[in-house]
PDB file of C-alpha atoms in Angstrom:
ATOM      1  CA  MET A   1     130.206  73.011 103.757  1.00  0.00           C
ATOM      2  CA  ASN A   2     129.023  72.610 107.411  1.00  0.00           C
ATOM      3  CA  ALA A   3     125.713  70.836 107.914  1.00  0.00           C
ATOM      4  CA  LEU A   4     123.600  74.095 108.640  1.00  0.00           C
ATOM      5  CA  CYS A   5     124.217  75.330 105.301  1.00  0.00           C
ATOM      6  CA  ARG A   6     123.408  72.086 103.702  1.00  0.00           C
ATOM      7  CA  ALA A   7     120.099  71.762 105.414  1.00  0.00           C
ATOM      8  CA  ALA A   8     119.622  75.318 104.047  1.00  0.00           C
ATOM      9  CA  ILE A   9     120.285  74.636 100.659  1.00  0.00           C
ATOM     10  CA  VAL A  10     118.031  71.311 100.749  1.00  0.00           C
ATOM     11  CA  GLY A  11     115.372  73.337 102.517  1.00  0.00           C
ATOM     12  CA  SER A  12     115.524  75.997  99.356  1.00  0.00           C
ATOM     13  CA  VAL A  13     114.956  73.828  96.924  1.00  0.00           C
ATOM     14  CA  ILE A  14     112.188  71.993  98.480  1.00  0.00           C
ATOM     15  CA  GLY A  15     110.469  75.284  99.029  1.00  0.00           C
ATOM     16  CA  LEU A  16     111.000  75.784  95.275  1.00  0.00           C
ATOM     17  CA  MET A  17     109.602  72.669  94.300  1.00  0.00           C
ATOM     18  CA  GLU A  18     106.425  73.450  96.327  1.00  0.00           C
ATOM     19  CA  VAL A  19     106.031  76.630  94.272  1.00  0.00           C
ATOM     20  CA  PHE A  20     106.320  74.409  90.981  1.00  0.00           C
ATOM     21  CA  LEU A  21     103.664  72.098  92.293  1.00  0.00           C
ATOM     22  CA  GLN A  22     101.098  75.196  93.351  1.00  0.00           C
ATOM     23  CA  VAL A  23     101.674  76.573  89.986  1.00  0.00           C
ATOM     24  CA  HIS A  24     101.763  73.585  87.971  1.00  0.00           C
ATOM     25  CA  GLY A  25     100.169  70.729  90.523  1.00  0.00           C
ATOM     26  CA  PRO A  26      96.654  68.965  90.359  1.00  0.00           C
ATOM     27  CA  GLU A  27      94.064  71.625  89.946  1.00  0.00           C
ATOM     28  CA  ASP A  28      91.808  69.953  92.769  1.00  0.00           C
ATOM     29  CA  ASP A  29      92.562  71.523  95.893  1.00  0.00           C
ATOM     30  CA  PHE A  30      92.472  68.379  97.830  1.00  0.00           C
ATOM     31  CA  THR A  31      94.728  66.605  95.662  1.00  0.00           C
ATOM     32  CA  GLY A  32      97.147  69.385  95.082  1.00  0.00           C
ATOM     33  CA  ALA A  33      97.449  70.009  99.226  1.00  0.00           C
ATOM     34  CA  ASN A  34      98.346  66.180  99.658  1.00  0.00           C
ATOM     35  CA  VAL A  35     100.682  66.223  96.963  1.00  0.00           C
ATOM     36  CA  MET A  36     102.306  69.180  98.613  1.00  0.00           C
ATOM     37  CA  LEU A  37     102.266  67.651 102.003  1.00  0.00           C
ATOM     38  CA  ILE A  38     103.619  64.309 100.908  1.00  0.00           C
ATOM     39  CA  VAL A  39     106.398  65.520  98.570  1.00  0.00           C
ATOM     40  CA  PRO A  40     108.623  67.150 100.784  1.00  0.00           C
ATOM     41  CA  PHE A  41     109.366  63.583 102.738  1.00  0.00           C
ATOM     42  CA  PRO A  42     110.717  61.644  99.677  1.00  0.00           C
ATOM     43  CA  ALA A  43     112.454  64.788  98.644  1.00  0.00           C
ATOM     44  CA  GLY A  44     114.110  65.514 101.662  1.00  0.00           C
ATOM     45  CA  LEU A  45     115.216  62.102 101.578  1.00  0.00           C
ATOM     46  CA  LEU A  46     116.985  62.035  98.611  1.00  0.00           C
ATOM     47  CA  LEU A  47     118.345  65.551  98.634  1.00  0.00           C
ATOM     48  CA  SER A  48     120.024  65.016 102.226  1.00  0.00           C
ATOM     49  CA  TRP A  49     121.550  62.028 100.977  1.00  0.00           C
ATOM     50  CA  LEU A  50     122.883  63.573  97.966  1.00  0.00           C
ATOM     51  CA  ILE A  51     124.414  66.383  99.851  1.00  0.00           C
ATOM     52  CA  ARG A  52     125.520  64.405 102.413  1.00  0.00           C
ATOM     53  CA  LEU A  53     123.764  65.862 105.391  1.00  0.00           C
ATOM     54  CA  PRO A  54     124.487  64.181 108.637  1.00  0.00           C
ATOM     55  CA  ARG A  55     121.889  62.059 109.873  1.00  0.00           C
ATOM     56  CA  TRP A  56     120.094  62.814 106.552  1.00  0.00           C
ATOM     57  CA  TRP A  57     117.284  60.612 106.958  1.00  0.00           C
ATOM     58  CA  LEU A  58     116.117  62.050 110.719  1.00  0.00           C
ATOM     59  CA  VAL A  59     116.413  65.421 109.237  1.00  0.00           C
ATOM     60  CA  ALA A  60     114.155  64.624 106.209  1.00  0.00           C
ATOM     61  CA  ALA A  61     111.526  63.045 108.613  1.00  0.00           C
ATOM     62  CA  VAL A  62     111.642  66.159 111.423  1.00  0.00           C
ATOM     63  CA  ALA A  63     112.103  69.034 108.775  1.00  0.00           C
ATOM     64  CA  PRO A  64     108.298  68.743 107.006  1.00  0.00           C
ATOM     65  CA  PHE A  65     107.086  69.004 110.576  1.00  0.00           C
ATOM     66  CA  VAL A  66     108.878  71.997 111.465  1.00  0.00           C
ATOM     67  CA  ASN A  67     107.922  73.639 108.265  1.00  0.00           C
ATOM     68  CA  ILE A  68     104.148  72.856 108.737  1.00  0.00           C
ATOM     69  CA  ALA A  69     104.716  74.442 112.438  1.00  0.00           C
ATOM     70  CA  ILE A  70     106.152  77.688 110.720  1.00  0.00           C
ATOM     71  CA  ILE A  71     102.942  77.882 108.005  1.00  0.00           C
ATOM     72  CA  VAL A  72     100.456  77.263 110.534  1.00  0.00           C
ATOM     73  CA  LEU A  73     102.000  79.502 113.486  1.00  0.00           C
ATOM     74  CA  ALA A  74     103.916  82.110 111.618  1.00  0.00           C
ATOM     75  CA  LEU A  75     101.535  82.608 108.663  1.00  0.00           C
ATOM     76  CA  ARG A  76      98.467  81.603 110.058  1.00  0.00           C
ATOM     77  CA  GLY A  77      95.591  82.383 108.029  1.00  0.00           C
ATOM     78  CA  LEU A  78      97.935  82.719 104.704  1.00  0.00           C
ATOM     79  CA  THR A  79      97.201  80.446 102.073  1.00  0.00           C
ATOM     80  CA  PHE A  80     100.120  79.374  99.342  1.00  0.00           C
ATOM     81  CA  ALA A  81      97.914  80.842  96.534  1.00  0.00           C
ATOM     82  CA  GLU A  82      97.859  84.194  98.697  1.00  0.00           C
ATOM     83  CA  LEU A  83     101.659  83.884  98.981  1.00  0.00           C
ATOM     84  CA  LEU A  84     102.223  83.532  95.253  1.00  0.00           C
ATOM     85  CA  ASP A  85      99.539  86.356  94.759  1.00  0.00           C
ATOM     86  CA  LEU A  86     102.666  88.492  95.669  1.00  0.00           C
ATOM     87  CA  GLY A  87     104.396  87.408  92.385  1.00  0.00           C
ATOM     88  CA  LEU A  88     106.350  84.629  91.288  1.00  0.00           C
ATOM     89  CA  LEU A  89     109.565  85.804  92.553  1.00  0.00           C
ATOM     90  CA  PRO A  90     108.601  87.377  95.949  1.00  0.00           C
ATOM     91  CA  GLY A  91     106.383  84.127  96.583  1.00  0.00           C
ATOM     92  CA  SER A  92     109.217  81.848  95.569  1.00  0.00           C
ATOM     93  CA  LEU A  93     111.493  83.922  98.168  1.00  0.00           C
ATOM     94  CA  ILE A  94     109.053  83.136 100.842  1.00  0.00           C
ATOM     95  CA  PHE A  95     108.727  79.354 100.143  1.00  0.00           C
ATOM     96  CA  ALA A  96     112.631  79.077  99.967  1.00  0.00           C
ATOM     97  CA  THR A  97     112.743  80.792 103.022  1.00  0.00           C
ATOM     98  CA  ILE A  98     110.197  78.640 104.865  1.00  0.00           C
ATOM     99  CA  GLY A  99     111.862  75.799 103.541  1.00  0.00           C
ATOM    100  CA  ALA A 100     115.304  76.577 104.420  1.00  0.00           C
ATOM    101  CA  GLY A 101     114.419  77.736 107.883  1.00  0.00           C
ATOM    102  CA  GLY A 102     112.414  74.673 108.734  1.00  0.00           C
ATOM    103  CA  HIS A 103     115.683  72.369 107.538  1.00  0.00           C
ATOM    104  CA  VAL A 104     118.205  74.407 109.266  1.00  0.00           C
ATOM    105  CA  ALA A 105     116.118  74.339 112.701  1.00  0.00           C
ATOM    106  CA  ALA A 106     115.514  70.705 112.384  1.00  0.00           C
ATOM    107  CA  THR A 107     119.439  70.126 111.662  1.00  0.00           C
ATOM    108  CA  ALA A 108     120.184  71.996 114.788  1.00  0.00           C
ATOM    109  CA  MET A 109     117.891  70.017 116.643  1.00  0.00           C
ATOM    110  CA  VAL A 110     119.175  66.266 115.514  1.00  0.00           C
ATOM    111  CA  VAL A 111     122.442  66.881 114.503  1.00  0.00           C
ATOM    112  CA  GLN A 112     125.087  67.329 116.590  1.00  0.00           C
ATOM    113  CA  VAL A 113     126.671  70.878 116.783  1.00  0.00           C
ATOM    114  CA  ASP A 114     127.889  73.205 119.417  1.00  0.00           C
ATOM    115  CA  ARG A 115     124.955  74.152 122.013  1.00  0.00           C
ATOM    116  CA  THR A 116     125.040  78.099 122.065  1.00  0.00           C
ATOM    117  CA  LEU A 117     125.023  77.665 117.802  1.00  0.00           C
ATOM    118  CA  ARG A 118     122.307  75.279 118.090  1.00  0.00           C
ATOM    119  CA  PHE A 119     120.044  77.662 120.161  1.00  0.00           C
ATOM    120  CA  SER A 120     121.175  80.983 118.507  1.00  0.00           C
ATOM    121  CA  VAL A 121     119.961  78.997 115.207  1.00  0.00           C
ATOM    122  CA  ILE A 122     116.760  78.483 116.636  1.00  0.00           C
ATOM    123  CA  GLY A 123     116.161  81.637 118.345  1.00  0.00           C
ATOM    124  CA  ALA A 124     116.929  83.391 115.225  1.00  0.00           C
ATOM    125  CA  LEU A 125     114.414  81.464 113.338  1.00  0.00           C
ATOM    126  CA  ILE A 126     111.686  82.169 115.787  1.00  0.00           C
ATOM    127  CA  ILE A 127     112.447  85.630 115.927  1.00  0.00           C
ATOM    128  CA  GLY A 128     112.099  86.030 112.086  1.00  0.00           C
ATOM    129  CA  PHE A 129     109.237  84.231 111.407  1.00  0.00           C
ATOM    130  CA  GLY A 130     107.736  86.082 114.308  1.00  0.00           C
ATOM    131  CA  GLY A 131     108.316  89.158 112.373  1.00  0.00           C
ATOM    132  CA  MET A 132     106.525  87.518 109.622  1.00  0.00           C
ATOM    133  CA  SER A 133     103.653  86.721 111.520  1.00  0.00           C
ATOM    134  CA  LEU A 134     103.360  90.392 112.295  1.00  0.00           C
ATOM    135  CA  SER A 135     103.623  91.013 108.662  1.00  0.00           C
ATOM    136  CA  LYS A 136     100.809  88.907 108.100  1.00  0.00           C
ATOM    137  CA  ASP A 137      98.039  91.457 107.373  1.00  0.00           C
ATOM    138  CA  ALA A 138     100.718  93.475 105.016  1.00  0.00           C
ATOM    139  CA  ILE A 139     101.451  90.444 103.171  1.00  0.00           C
ATOM    140  CA  LEU A 140      97.640  89.774 102.734  1.00  0.00           C
ATOM    141  CA  GLU A 141      97.082  93.685 101.164  1.00  0.00           C
ATOM    142  CA  ALA A 142      99.740  93.459  99.000  1.00  0.00           C
ATOM    143  CA  ALA A 143      98.497  90.244  97.449  1.00  0.00           C
ATOM    144  CA  ARG A 144      95.149  91.704  97.211  1.00  0.00           C
ATOM    145  CA  GLU A 145      96.856  95.057  95.775  1.00  0.00           C
ATOM    146  CA  ARG A 146      98.519  92.890  93.054  1.00  0.00           C
ATOM    147  CA  ARG A 147      94.974  90.808  92.174  1.00  0.00           C
ATOM    148  CA  LEU A 148      92.977  93.742  91.920  1.00  0.00           C
ATOM    149  CA  ALA A 149      95.344  95.513  89.864  1.00  0.00           C
ATOM    150  CA  GLN A 150      95.692  92.742  87.252  1.00  0.00           C
ATOM    151  CA  SER A 151      92.036  91.441  87.474  1.00  0.00           C
ATOM    152  CA  GLY A 152      91.371  93.912  84.518  1.00  0.00           C
ATOM    153  CA  LEU A 153      88.034  95.049  86.289  1.00  0.00           C
ATOM    154  CA  PRO A 154      87.334  98.851  86.327  1.00  0.00           C
ATOM    155  CA  LEU A 155      88.328 100.137  89.836  1.00  0.00           C
ATOM    156  CA  ILE A 156      85.777 102.099  91.410  1.00  0.00           C
ATOM    157  CA  ASP A 157      84.593 103.368  95.065  1.00  0.00           C
ATOM    158  CA  LEU A 158      82.509 105.539  96.668  1.00  0.00           C
ATOM    159  CA  GLY A 159      83.665 109.023  97.488  1.00  0.00           C
ATOM    160  CA  SER A 160      80.978 110.252  99.533  1.00  0.00           C
ATOM    161  CA  GLN A 161      81.742 111.603 102.912  1.00  0.00           C
ATOM    162  CA  GLN A 162      78.419 110.280 104.264  1.00  0.00           C
ATOM    163  CA  TYR A 163      79.491 106.658 103.690  1.00  0.00           C
ATOM    164  CA  ARG A 164      82.194 104.919 105.021  1.00  0.00           C
ATOM    165  CA  PRO A 165      83.712 101.480 103.450  1.00  0.00           C
ATOM    166  CA  THR A 166      83.631  98.262 105.953  1.00  0.00           C
ATOM    167  CA  GLN A 167      84.856  95.348 103.666  1.00  0.00           C
ATOM    168  CA  LEU A 168      85.601  94.664 100.044  1.00  0.00           C
ATOM    169  CA  ALA A 169      84.916  90.867  98.591  1.00  0.00           C
ATOM    170  CA  GLU A 170      86.852  89.747  95.370  1.00  0.00           C
ATOM    171  CA  TRP A 171      84.495  87.828  93.166  1.00  0.00           C
ATOM    172  CA  PHE A 172      86.647  86.063  90.769  1.00  0.00           C
ATOM    173  CA  GLY A 173      84.740  83.331  89.516  1.00  0.00           C
ATOM    174  CA  GLU A 174      85.030  80.677  92.060  1.00  0.00           C
ATOM    175  CA  TRP A 175      81.864  80.719  94.219  1.00  0.00           C
ATOM    176  CA  GLU A 176      79.729  82.828  92.172  1.00  0.00           C
ATOM    177  CA  GLU A 177      77.667  82.772  88.924  1.00  0.00           C
ATOM    178  CA  GLY A 178      78.892  85.330  86.205  1.00  0.00           C
ATOM    179  CA  SER A 179      81.720  87.283  85.042  1.00  0.00           C
ATOM    180  CA  PRO A 180      84.494  88.334  87.719  1.00  0.00           C
ATOM    181  CA  SER A 181      83.206  91.183  90.075  1.00  0.00           C
ATOM    182  CA  ILE A 182      84.464  93.557  93.217  1.00  0.00           C
ATOM    183  CA  GLY A 183      81.684  93.782  95.996  1.00  0.00           C
ATOM    184  CA  LEU A 184      82.141  96.918  98.140  1.00  0.00           C
ATOM    185  CA  TYR A 185      80.134  97.407 101.467  1.00  0.00           C
ATOM    186  CA  TYR A 186      79.280 100.977 102.828  1.00  0.00           C
ATOM    187  CA  VAL A 187      77.636 101.838 106.047  1.00  0.00           C
ATOM    188  CA  ARG A 188      75.637 105.328 105.932  1.00  0.00           C
ATOM    189  CA  LEU A 189      77.320 107.435 109.141  1.00  0.00           C
ATOM    190  CA  ARG A 190      74.203 108.885 110.212  1.00  0.00           C
ATOM    191  CA  ASP A 191      72.141 105.915 110.500  1.00  0.00           C
ATOM    192  CA  GLN A 192      74.481 102.788 109.987  1.00  0.00           C
ATOM    193  CA  ALA A 193      72.185 101.541 107.426  1.00  0.00           C
ATOM    194  CA  GLU A 194      74.202  99.170 104.819  1.00  0.00           C
ATOM    195  CA  VAL A 195      74.808  99.725 101.017  1.00  0.00           C
ATOM    196  CA  GLU A 196      76.511  97.042  98.570  1.00  0.00           C
ATOM    197  CA  LEU A 197      78.172  98.249  95.515  1.00  0.00           C
ATOM    198  CA  TYR A 198      79.125  95.971  92.879  1.00  0.00           C
ATOM    199  CA  VAL A 199      81.683  96.668  89.952  1.00  0.00           C
ATOM    200  CA  MET A 200      81.837  94.563  86.985  1.00  0.00           C
ATOM    201  CA  PRO A 201      83.093  95.292  83.072  1.00  0.00           C
ATOM    202  CA  ALA A 202      80.657  96.985  80.971  1.00  0.00           C
ATOM    203  CA  THR A 203      80.455  94.269  78.518  1.00  0.00           C
ATOM    204  CA  VAL A 204      79.076  91.997  80.911  1.00  0.00           C
ATOM    205  CA  ALA A 205      75.523  92.923  80.327  1.00  0.00           C
ATOM    206  CA  SER A 206      73.743  96.100  79.686  1.00  0.00           C
ATOM    207  CA  PRO A 207      71.965  97.752  82.858  1.00  0.00           C
ATOM    208  CA  ARG A 208      68.533  96.491  81.352  1.00  0.00           C
ATOM    209  CA  ALA A 209      69.588  93.006  80.995  1.00  0.00           C
ATOM    210  CA  ALA A 210      71.286  93.030  84.433  1.00  0.00           C
ATOM    211  CA  CYS A 211      68.379  94.184  86.088  1.00  0.00           C
ATOM    212  CA  ALA A 212      66.248  91.461  84.522  1.00  0.00           C
ATOM    213  CA  GLU A 213      69.011  88.873  85.933  1.00  0.00           C
ATOM    214  CA  PRO A 214      70.822  90.766  88.383  1.00  0.00           C
ATOM    215  CA  VAL A 215      74.708  90.156  88.395  1.00  0.00           C
ATOM    216  CA  PRO A 216      76.785  89.327  90.049  1.00  0.00           C
ATOM    217  CA  ASP A 217      74.640  86.179  91.508  1.00  0.00           C
ATOM    218  CA  VAL A 218      76.183  86.355  95.224  1.00  0.00           C
ATOM    219  CA  THR A 219      73.841  88.943  96.055  1.00  0.00           C
ATOM    220  CA  HIS A 220      70.627  87.439  94.201  1.00  0.00           C
ATOM    221  CA  GLY A 221      68.762  84.281  94.920  1.00  0.00           C
ATOM    222  CA  PRO A 222      67.429  82.566  91.709  1.00  0.00           C
ATOM    223  CA  ASP A 223      63.906  82.390  93.176  1.00  0.00           C
ATOM    224  CA  THR A 224      63.681  86.393  94.328  1.00  0.00           C
ATOM    225  CA  ALA A 225      60.910  88.018  92.332  1.00  0.00           C
ATOM    226  CA  GLY A 226      61.204  91.356  91.143  1.00  0.00           C
ATOM    227  CA  SER A 227      60.025  94.409  88.697  1.00  0.00           C
ATOM    228  CA  CYS A 228      62.251  96.680  86.930  1.00  0.00           C
ATOM    229  CA  ARG A 229      61.667  99.906  85.558  1.00  0.00           C
ATOM    230  CA  GLN A 230      64.262 102.419  83.900  1.00  0.00           C
ATOM    231  CA  VAL A 231      64.787 105.996  85.511  1.00  0.00           C
ATOM    232  CA  SER A 232      66.823 107.483  82.974  1.00  0.00           C
ATOM    233  CA  THR A 233      69.439 106.100  80.191  1.00  0.00           C
ATOM    234  CA  ASP A 234      71.379 103.526  81.416  1.00  0.00           C
ATOM    235  CA  VAL A 235      69.910 103.374  84.699  1.00  0.00           C
ATOM    236  CA  TRP A 236      67.871 101.199  85.901  1.00  0.00           C
ATOM    237  CA  VAL A 237      66.330  99.917  89.340  1.00  0.00           C
ATOM    238  CA  ARG A 238      64.860  96.622  90.424  1.00  0.00           C
ATOM    239  CA  ARG A 239      62.456  96.275  93.332  1.00  0.00           C
ATOM    240  CA  GLU A 240      62.368  93.074  95.385  1.00  0.00           C
ATOM    241  CA  ASN A 241      60.817  92.285  98.647  1.00  0.00           C
ATOM    242  CA  THR A 242      63.741  93.128 100.492  1.00  0.00           C
ATOM    243  CA  PHE A 243      66.118  94.431  98.569  1.00  0.00           C
ATOM    244  CA  THR A 244      66.345  97.581  96.136  1.00  0.00           C
ATOM    245  CA  ARG A 245      69.042  97.466  93.466  1.00  0.00           C
ATOM    246  CA  VAL A 246      69.874 100.314  90.941  1.00  0.00           C
ATOM    247  CA  PHE A 247      71.929  99.060  87.731  1.00  0.00           C
ATOM    248  CA  ALA A 248      74.093 101.778  85.695  1.00  0.00           C
ATOM    249  CA  LYS A 249      76.676 102.160  83.267  1.00  0.00           C
ATOM    250  CA  HIS A 250      79.818 103.990  84.905  1.00  0.00           C
ATOM    251  CA  SER A 251      82.477 104.803  82.266  1.00  0.00           C
ATOM    252  CA  SER A 252      83.843 101.194  81.429  1.00  0.00           C
ATOM    253  CA  ALA A 253      82.203  99.507  84.503  1.00  0.00           C
ATOM    254  CA  LEU A 254      78.497  98.226  84.981  1.00  0.00           C
ATOM    255  CA  VAL A 255      77.674  98.529  88.556  1.00  0.00           C
ATOM    256  CA  GLN A 256      74.896  97.436  90.678  1.00  0.00           C
ATOM    257  CA  VAL A 257      74.088  99.658  93.979  1.00  0.00           C
ATOM    258  CA  ALA A 258      71.945  97.543  96.458  1.00  0.00           C
ATOM    259  CA  SER A 259      70.484  97.998  99.956  1.00  0.00           C
ATOM    260  CA  GLU A 260      67.865  96.610 102.247  1.00  0.00           C
ATOM    261  CA  SER A 261      67.262  99.521 104.269  1.00  0.00           C
ATOM    262  CA  VAL A 262      68.362 102.993 102.060  1.00  0.00           C
ATOM    263  CA  SER A 263      65.753 104.372  99.976  1.00  0.00           C
ATOM    264  CA  GLU A 264      65.786 104.305  95.619  1.00  0.00           C
ATOM    265  CA  ALA A 265      66.184 108.211  95.940  1.00  0.00           C
ATOM    266  CA  ASP A 266      69.365 107.734  97.964  1.00  0.00           C
ATOM    267  CA  LEU A 267      70.543 104.939  96.096  1.00  0.00           C
ATOM    268  CA  LEU A 268      70.256 106.777  92.807  1.00  0.00           C
ATOM    269  CA  ALA A 269      72.169 109.742  94.586  1.00  0.00           C
ATOM    270  CA  VAL A 270      75.298 107.475  94.944  1.00  0.00           C
ATOM    271  CA  LEU A 271      75.939 107.141  91.284  1.00  0.00           C
ATOM    272  CA  PRO A 272      77.316 110.592  90.744  1.00  0.00           C
ATOM    273  CA  ALA A 273      79.442 110.215  93.768  1.00  0.00           C
ATOM    274  CA  LEU A 274      81.322 107.319  92.059  1.00  0.00           C
ATOM    275  CA  ARG A 275      84.680 107.704  91.343  1.00  0.00           C
ATOM    276  CA  PRO A 276      87.975 106.126  90.066  1.00  0.00           C
ATOM    277  CA  THR A 277      90.232 104.770  92.580  1.00  0.00           C
ATOM    278  CA  THR A 278      93.452 102.578  92.779  1.00  0.00           C
ATOM    279  CA  ALA A 279      94.099  98.732  94.020  1.00  0.00           C
ATOM    280  CA  LYS A 280      96.418 100.001  96.621  1.00  0.00           C
ATOM    281  CA  GLU A 281      93.205 102.240  98.288  1.00  0.00           C
ATOM    282  CA  LEU A 282      90.534  99.293  97.530  1.00  0.00           C
ATOM    283  CA  ALA A 283      93.167  96.834  98.946  1.00  0.00           C
ATOM    284  CA  ALA A 284      93.148  98.457 102.458  1.00  0.00           C
ATOM    285  CA  ILE A 285      89.613  98.789 102.821  1.00  0.00           C
ATOM    286  CA  GLY A 286      88.233  96.782 105.574  1.00  0.00           C
ATOM    287  CA  GLU A 287      89.472  93.487 107.506  1.00  0.00           C
ATOM    288  CA  ILE A 288      92.041  91.402 105.272  1.00  0.00           C
TER     289      ILE A 288
END
């Protein structure tokens, strides 16, 4: 078995080790990132020695830096967690490919091989990971689609031709208080007024309770005063100094429609335009 094939095996194994660390490693982000950064060095030394890779110590020292360059340049903006959001198998294949690519490139650089082969290997890796860089948005969108599909949240959007969606935010319990939700942001075409739509499971709270203590907490300061009133069955309106918020039940969802510039009547008119949608449609909204 030639040196490049051995290097690909070592790199693939290290890539899969990184998957294991991402899934089962420390929950603290700082500690987890440092562990994933350090482990490839001793693991590369041991595996390269076991598989009798030429100049194994030098390959093991250089390859992790090549992998870091691939991640930074080809997958800039993508986190390991987002790659695994594609699913364990696709994510593992990407990790293994990055590991293999880094070790093959390092081996081609530091081991004595035919010069034409060396440049061919490095060139092929550059082209391959350049293509991956161009696919970054598609990877992000696919990961978001899978997260939304598996979130258990009602998938709803605004089907009115008067509004254009501009952004989708996922609130899955990392920063905001309260239950997971999704936020959809729209502009009204005739005057560019902004409207926010938040969707949560109907079990989170009744519209009345949600009006009294607005959820999700990402849109509401804890000291913001407001007054609530019921306008119809399961529809409540909250008036604040700047925002007007409408809370309502919609099928299996609790929704909040909010705006600083759209009137209460127009916010209420949004409710009949809400419609079920798919994770694929939502994932394509706005910038990823």
